[in-house]
Amino acid sequence: MTRVLVAEKIGASGIDLLKAHFDVDTAFDNDGFDLDARIGDYDGLLIRSATKVTADVIEKATNLKAIGRAGVGVDNVDVPAATKRGIIVANAPESNVVTAAEHTMALLLALARNVPQAHAALSGHGKWERSKWSGVELEGKVLGILGFGRIGQLVAARAKGFGMRIVAFDPFVAADRYKDLGVEKAESSDGVYAEADFLTLHLPKTPDTEGWLDAEALAKCKDGVKVLNVARGPLINDDDLVAALDSGKVGGAALDVFRSEPVTESPFFGRPNVIVTPHLGASTAEATDRAGFQAAEQVVAALTGGAVTTAVNVPAIKAEDLEVLGPYVPLCQHLGRLAMALAEGSSVDRIDVELLGRIADRDTRPLATATLLGVLAGKTEEDVNAVNAPAVAEERGIEIVETKSASARDFENLVRITVHSGDKTERVVGTTFGRRNRPHLLEAWGQRFDVQLDEHLAVFRYGDRPGMIGRIGTAFGEAGVNIVSAAVGRQDDDPAHPAGSTTEAVMVLTTDAPVPREVVDAMVATDGFTGGRAITL
């Protein structure tokens, strides 16, 4: 009989589902349960956040085949160790999306009508202050949404029920998805700031989104805008929001998340125009029960040969394919990330993945998935991995088209990635060279060259004339940035540039440290340069 251990308390529905298929033990009601000593007895394990499934625990789990995490994150599981042992690790990423969207709506209504303040005044101080706490209607107001993934879309649908006009920005959601939901698509975050009466954040936490809502962003908002954050605390620059609340630029704020948690002292506490809750976005009985049930479903699927739809790891590529495809998985991920960086600010409607050469004879689905990982990495509110990337792309209306050809002309194998945004396209091309299969970039911004890809690089587009390369080198040297390699591409016979005109060139440089954005921006601002990007892969 297959045995499953439920290490922490989950809803009864999840336990009942497991019991319908397996012999189930529960550790949460057994004070003397020794996980290290007993884990070898079980084929499946279901946990929440408290149980730490370390490499040592996995080493002792000689029969374990599946780990289910009743929740979103899997930080308490050593996923690489589990993968090495062939153990499937699955979570419940959709368990709290409805709860988070509803909490956003609860704070939106409370912020509009001053509900917590009026309650505190009446019940705590016996003050009947109708005029002081008079609010505003949501009908006809504009809700600006930054980050239009699953939660943002659920918030939009609910806000439309209150008669609100919705303006959203997320470059990683196709234009048709906005149309389907009756939402106006802003071309940039600035477009949201200019329109929003209420502004709600549903962005992922990445180095790029750290402090996203700062003084510069708030200055672009309407006077009196009201701000909501049920996503991640670090998305907001706290000092800048406090200053905007003091000046009246921001009329109110509702915050469920903070830069560090738990928090009992904050400059936001005690303000009459700020509502705070202790990270309740995912805290409902239904979400807790749903997380346990969804995790149990994944364990059942893993142990009965079903489809594990929320696995965060995947089986290794078959041995016979690994030799051929293995080096091209990171190449495709790098190219996807590069294409998005070069298409900066554009939305994504379609991604073309062209695979040429002997790699076309293999099962190349891992390469298409790797491309998606590069395109979507750090751009969605949910973590994207090799299992869920296709589903995340599909729900955002992003089409991925894969084509294959056995002929690669001048190369043994070649990968072309093209990102489509409306009538705009951005193509990058790469391959691998040598016994160590080092990744090389062969085309970007319409020009061809050959440069080995490294972690840090910069790309410049400019009118080709004497001294341009030297200007870049001088600027980097003054900034203390060491150039490792460089390549230039240009088309001398480009019909778009007749004789006597300036030919466009593209230069790619690799460096041994990240290139500061301000260095690139300063270079692009000088005469002759038309574009520049700093990219870390």
Short mmCIF file of C-alpha atoms in Angstrom, two decimals, residues 219-466:
data_model
loop_
_atom_site.label_atom_id
_atom_site.label_comp_id
_atom_site.label_asym_id
_atom_site.label_seq_id
_atom_site.Cartn_x
_atom_site.Cartn_y
_atom_site.Cartn_z
CA ALA A 219 4.69 62.96 -9.08
CA LYS A 220 3.12 61.65 -12.31
CA CYS A 221 -0.10 60.66 -10.53
CA LYS A 222 -3.26 62.70 -10.13
CA ASP A 223 -3.41 64.90 -7.05
CA GLY A 224 -5.19 63.00 -4.28
CA VAL A 225 -4.64 59.54 -5.79
CA LYS A 226 -5.28 56.65 -3.40
CA VAL A 227 -2.73 53.81 -3.34
CA LEU A 228 -3.24 50.11 -2.51
CA ASN A 229 -0.63 47.40 -2.04
CA VAL A 230 -1.65 43.78 -1.41
CA ALA A 231 1.35 42.41 -3.35
CA ARG A 232 4.85 42.98 -1.91
CA GLY A 233 6.00 45.61 0.55
CA PRO A 234 9.29 46.51 -1.21
CA LEU A 235 7.37 47.69 -4.30
CA ILE A 236 6.86 51.01 -2.52
CA ASN A 237 9.49 53.48 -1.41
CA ASP A 238 8.18 54.08 2.11
CA ASP A 239 9.81 57.47 2.65
CA ASP A 240 8.48 58.80 -0.65
CA LEU A 241 4.94 57.59 0.07
CA VAL A 242 5.01 59.16 3.54
CA ALA A 243 6.11 62.47 2.02
CA ALA A 244 3.34 62.27 -0.59
CA LEU A 245 0.75 61.57 2.12
CA ASP A 246 2.02 64.54 4.12
CA SER A 247 1.85 66.88 1.13
CA GLY A 248 -1.59 65.70 0.02
CA LYS A 249 -0.31 64.43 -3.34
CA VAL A 250 -1.53 61.02 -2.20
CA GLY A 251 -4.97 61.23 -0.63
CA GLY A 252 -4.85 57.87 1.13
CA ALA A 253 -3.26 54.45 1.19
CA ALA A 254 -4.28 50.90 2.07
CA LEU A 255 -1.38 48.57 2.84
CA ASP A 256 -1.47 44.85 3.55
CA VAL A 257 2.26 44.23 3.06
CA PHE A 258 5.40 45.89 4.37
CA ARG A 259 9.10 46.00 3.61
CA SER A 260 9.88 43.72 6.56
CA GLU A 261 7.37 41.53 8.40
CA PRO A 262 6.10 41.12 11.03
CA VAL A 263 6.06 44.84 11.82
CA THR A 264 4.62 46.58 14.87
CA GLU A 265 5.99 50.08 14.29
CA SER A 266 5.74 51.99 11.03
CA PRO A 267 5.47 55.60 9.82
CA PHE A 268 2.18 54.53 8.24
CA PHE A 269 0.57 53.57 11.55
CA GLY A 270 -1.75 56.06 13.24
CA ARG A 271 -2.39 58.14 10.13
CA PRO A 272 -6.05 59.01 9.55
CA ASN A 273 -5.74 58.48 5.78
CA VAL A 274 -3.92 55.14 5.89
CA ILE A 275 -5.49 51.69 6.38
CA VAL A 276 -3.23 48.80 7.34
CA THR A 277 -3.77 45.05 7.74
CA PRO A 278 -1.22 42.40 8.86
CA HIS A 279 -0.65 40.60 5.53
CA LEU A 280 -4.13 39.13 5.32
CA GLY A 281 -4.17 38.89 1.52
CA ALA A 282 -3.97 35.10 1.53
CA SER A 283 -5.63 34.49 4.89
CA THR A 284 -9.06 32.98 4.57
CA ALA A 285 -10.43 29.62 5.63
CA GLU A 286 -11.21 28.87 1.99
CA ALA A 287 -7.68 29.65 0.81
CA THR A 288 -6.16 27.47 3.50
CA ASP A 289 -8.50 24.60 2.65
CA ARG A 290 -7.96 25.13 -1.08
CA ALA A 291 -4.18 25.04 -0.68
CA GLY A 292 -4.33 21.72 1.15
CA PHE A 293 -6.73 20.20 -1.37
CA GLN A 294 -4.76 21.39 -4.40
CA ALA A 295 -1.49 20.10 -2.94
CA ALA A 296 -3.18 16.77 -2.18
CA GLU A 297 -4.41 16.61 -5.79
CA GLN A 298 -0.84 16.98 -7.02
CA VAL A 299 0.44 14.24 -4.70
CA VAL A 300 -2.32 11.91 -5.90
CA ALA A 301 -1.44 12.67 -9.53
CA ALA A 302 2.27 12.12 -8.93
CA LEU A 303 1.77 8.78 -7.21
CA THR A 304 -0.86 7.43 -9.61
CA GLY A 305 0.72 8.41 -12.92
CA GLY A 306 -1.48 11.44 -13.54
CA ALA A 307 -0.51 14.88 -14.82
CA VAL A 308 1.21 16.98 -12.14
CA THR A 309 0.20 20.45 -13.33
CA THR A 310 1.93 22.57 -10.66
CA ALA A 311 5.27 20.79 -10.32
CA VAL A 312 8.15 23.22 -9.73
CA ASN A 313 10.71 20.74 -11.01
CA VAL A 314 10.66 18.45 -14.02
CA PRO A 315 12.29 15.16 -14.90
CA ALA A 316 15.65 15.47 -16.60
CA ILE A 317 15.83 15.43 -20.39
CA LYS A 318 16.27 11.90 -21.70
CA ALA A 319 19.86 10.78 -21.73
CA GLU A 320 19.91 10.34 -25.51
CA ASP A 321 18.65 13.92 -26.01
CA LEU A 322 20.69 15.61 -23.29
CA GLU A 323 23.94 15.53 -25.26
CA VAL A 324 22.29 17.42 -28.12
CA LEU A 325 19.74 19.67 -26.42
CA GLY A 326 21.40 20.32 -23.07
CA PRO A 327 23.64 23.25 -24.10
CA TYR A 328 20.76 24.92 -25.95
CA VAL A 329 18.47 25.14 -22.92
CA PRO A 330 20.46 27.99 -21.27
CA LEU A 331 21.07 29.54 -24.71
CA CYS A 332 17.32 29.76 -25.38
CA GLN A 333 16.71 31.22 -21.94
CA HIS A 334 19.41 33.87 -22.53
CA LEU A 335 18.03 34.72 -25.96
CA GLY A 336 14.50 35.09 -24.59
CA ARG A 337 15.74 37.46 -21.91
CA LEU A 338 17.80 39.42 -24.46
CA ALA A 339 14.90 39.80 -26.87
CA MET A 340 12.72 41.27 -24.13
CA ALA A 341 15.46 43.62 -22.97
CA LEU A 342 15.97 44.91 -26.52
CA ALA A 343 12.20 45.33 -26.97
CA GLU A 344 12.09 47.30 -23.70
CA GLY A 345 8.61 48.45 -22.70
CA SER A 346 6.78 46.52 -25.42
CA SER A 347 3.98 44.07 -24.71
CA VAL A 348 4.23 40.51 -25.98
CA ASP A 349 1.69 38.95 -28.33
CA ARG A 350 3.66 36.11 -29.88
CA ILE A 351 7.05 34.43 -29.55
CA ASP A 352 8.54 32.56 -32.51
CA VAL A 353 11.13 29.91 -31.72
CA GLU A 354 13.02 28.71 -34.81
CA LEU A 355 15.30 25.71 -34.31
CA LEU A 356 17.62 24.82 -37.16
CA GLY A 357 20.11 21.98 -37.56
CA ARG A 358 20.35 18.60 -35.88
CA ILE A 359 18.60 19.87 -32.76
CA ALA A 360 15.45 19.94 -34.90
CA ASP A 361 15.44 16.12 -34.93
CA ARG A 362 14.90 15.98 -31.16
CA ASP A 363 11.96 16.61 -28.84
CA THR A 364 12.60 20.36 -28.58
CA ARG A 365 9.82 21.30 -26.19
CA PRO A 366 12.37 22.05 -23.43
CA LEU A 367 13.88 24.73 -25.69
CA ALA A 368 10.55 26.48 -26.23
CA THR A 369 9.94 26.35 -22.49
CA ALA A 370 13.42 27.73 -21.77
CA THR A 371 12.67 30.62 -24.14
CA LEU A 372 9.49 31.37 -22.21
CA LEU A 373 11.44 31.32 -18.95
CA GLY A 374 13.78 33.95 -20.35
CA VAL A 375 10.94 36.11 -21.63
CA LEU A 376 8.83 35.91 -18.46
CA ALA A 377 11.48 35.71 -15.73
CA GLY A 378 10.83 38.34 -13.06
CA LYS A 379 7.92 39.79 -15.03
CA THR A 380 4.94 38.04 -13.43
CA GLU A 381 3.52 38.02 -9.92
CA GLU A 382 3.84 34.24 -9.75
CA ASP A 383 7.13 32.37 -9.92
CA VAL A 384 7.65 30.94 -13.40
CA ASN A 385 9.35 27.58 -13.83
CA ALA A 386 9.80 24.94 -16.50
CA VAL A 387 6.47 23.33 -15.67
CA ASN A 388 4.13 26.30 -15.43
CA ALA A 389 5.72 28.61 -18.03
CA PRO A 390 3.44 27.47 -20.91
CA ALA A 391 0.32 27.87 -18.74
CA VAL A 392 1.41 31.32 -17.52
CA ALA A 393 2.00 32.41 -21.13
CA GLU A 394 -1.37 31.03 -22.25
CA GLU A 395 -3.37 32.79 -19.55
CA ARG A 396 -1.65 36.05 -20.51
CA GLY A 397 -2.59 35.57 -24.15
CA ILE A 398 1.00 35.03 -25.32
CA GLU A 399 1.22 32.63 -28.25
CA ILE A 400 4.40 30.61 -28.76
CA VAL A 401 5.08 29.21 -32.22
CA GLU A 402 7.84 26.65 -32.73
CA THR A 403 9.26 25.81 -36.17
CA LYS A 404 12.05 23.40 -37.05
CA SER A 405 14.33 22.81 -39.99
CA ALA A 406 17.15 20.32 -40.46
CA SER A 407 19.24 22.90 -42.35
CA ALA A 408 21.16 25.67 -40.53
CA ARG A 409 23.27 26.85 -43.51
CA ASP A 410 26.58 28.09 -42.08
CA PHE A 411 26.13 26.53 -38.64
CA GLU A 412 25.63 23.08 -37.18
CA ASN A 413 22.72 24.38 -35.08
CA LEU A 414 21.02 27.74 -34.86
CA VAL A 415 18.33 29.26 -32.66
CA ARG A 416 16.26 32.28 -33.71
CA ILE A 417 13.92 33.94 -31.21
CA THR A 418 11.46 36.60 -32.40
CA VAL A 419 9.20 38.55 -30.05
CA HIS A 420 6.11 40.12 -31.66
CA SER A 421 4.35 43.16 -30.20
CA GLY A 422 1.60 44.37 -32.50
CA ASP A 423 3.35 45.24 -35.76
CA LYS A 424 6.77 45.43 -34.09
CA THR A 425 9.24 42.55 -33.90
CA GLU A 426 12.55 41.98 -32.14
CA ARG A 427 14.76 39.09 -33.27
CA VAL A 428 17.89 37.61 -31.69
CA VAL A 429 19.93 34.70 -33.03
CA GLY A 430 22.41 32.46 -31.27
CA THR A 431 24.28 29.17 -31.28
CA THR A 432 26.94 27.33 -29.31
CA PHE A 433 30.59 26.77 -30.21
CA GLY A 434 33.41 24.48 -29.16
CA ARG A 435 33.75 21.42 -27.00
CA ARG A 436 32.36 23.36 -24.04
CA ASN A 437 29.33 24.53 -26.05
CA ARG A 438 29.78 28.18 -25.13
CA PRO A 439 26.75 30.33 -26.08
CA HIS A 440 27.28 32.96 -28.77
CA LEU A 441 25.07 35.83 -29.87
CA LEU A 442 25.00 36.20 -33.66
CA GLU A 443 22.30 38.81 -34.31
CA ALA A 444 20.50 41.60 -32.45
CA TRP A 445 18.77 44.82 -33.43
CA GLY A 446 18.93 43.74 -37.07
CA GLN A 447 22.72 43.44 -37.29
CA ARG A 448 24.97 40.39 -37.40
CA PHE A 449 28.19 39.76 -35.46
CA ASP A 450 29.64 37.07 -33.21
CA VAL A 451 30.24 37.51 -29.50
CA GLN A 452 30.37 34.98 -26.69
CA LEU A 453 27.56 35.59 -24.23
CA ASP A 454 28.52 36.35 -20.64
CA GLU A 455 26.47 37.30 -17.62
CA HIS A 456 26.78 41.06 -18.12
CA LEU A 457 26.55 42.89 -21.42
CA ALA A 458 25.58 46.16 -23.05
CA VAL A 459 24.16 46.78 -26.53
CA PHE A 460 24.38 50.09 -28.42
CA ARG A 461 22.88 51.25 -31.70
CA TYR A 462 24.46 54.21 -33.47
CA GLY A 463 25.37 55.84 -36.77
CA ASP A 464 28.63 54.24 -37.85
CA ARG A 465 31.40 56.82 -38.11
CA PRO A 466 34.97 57.20 -36.84
#
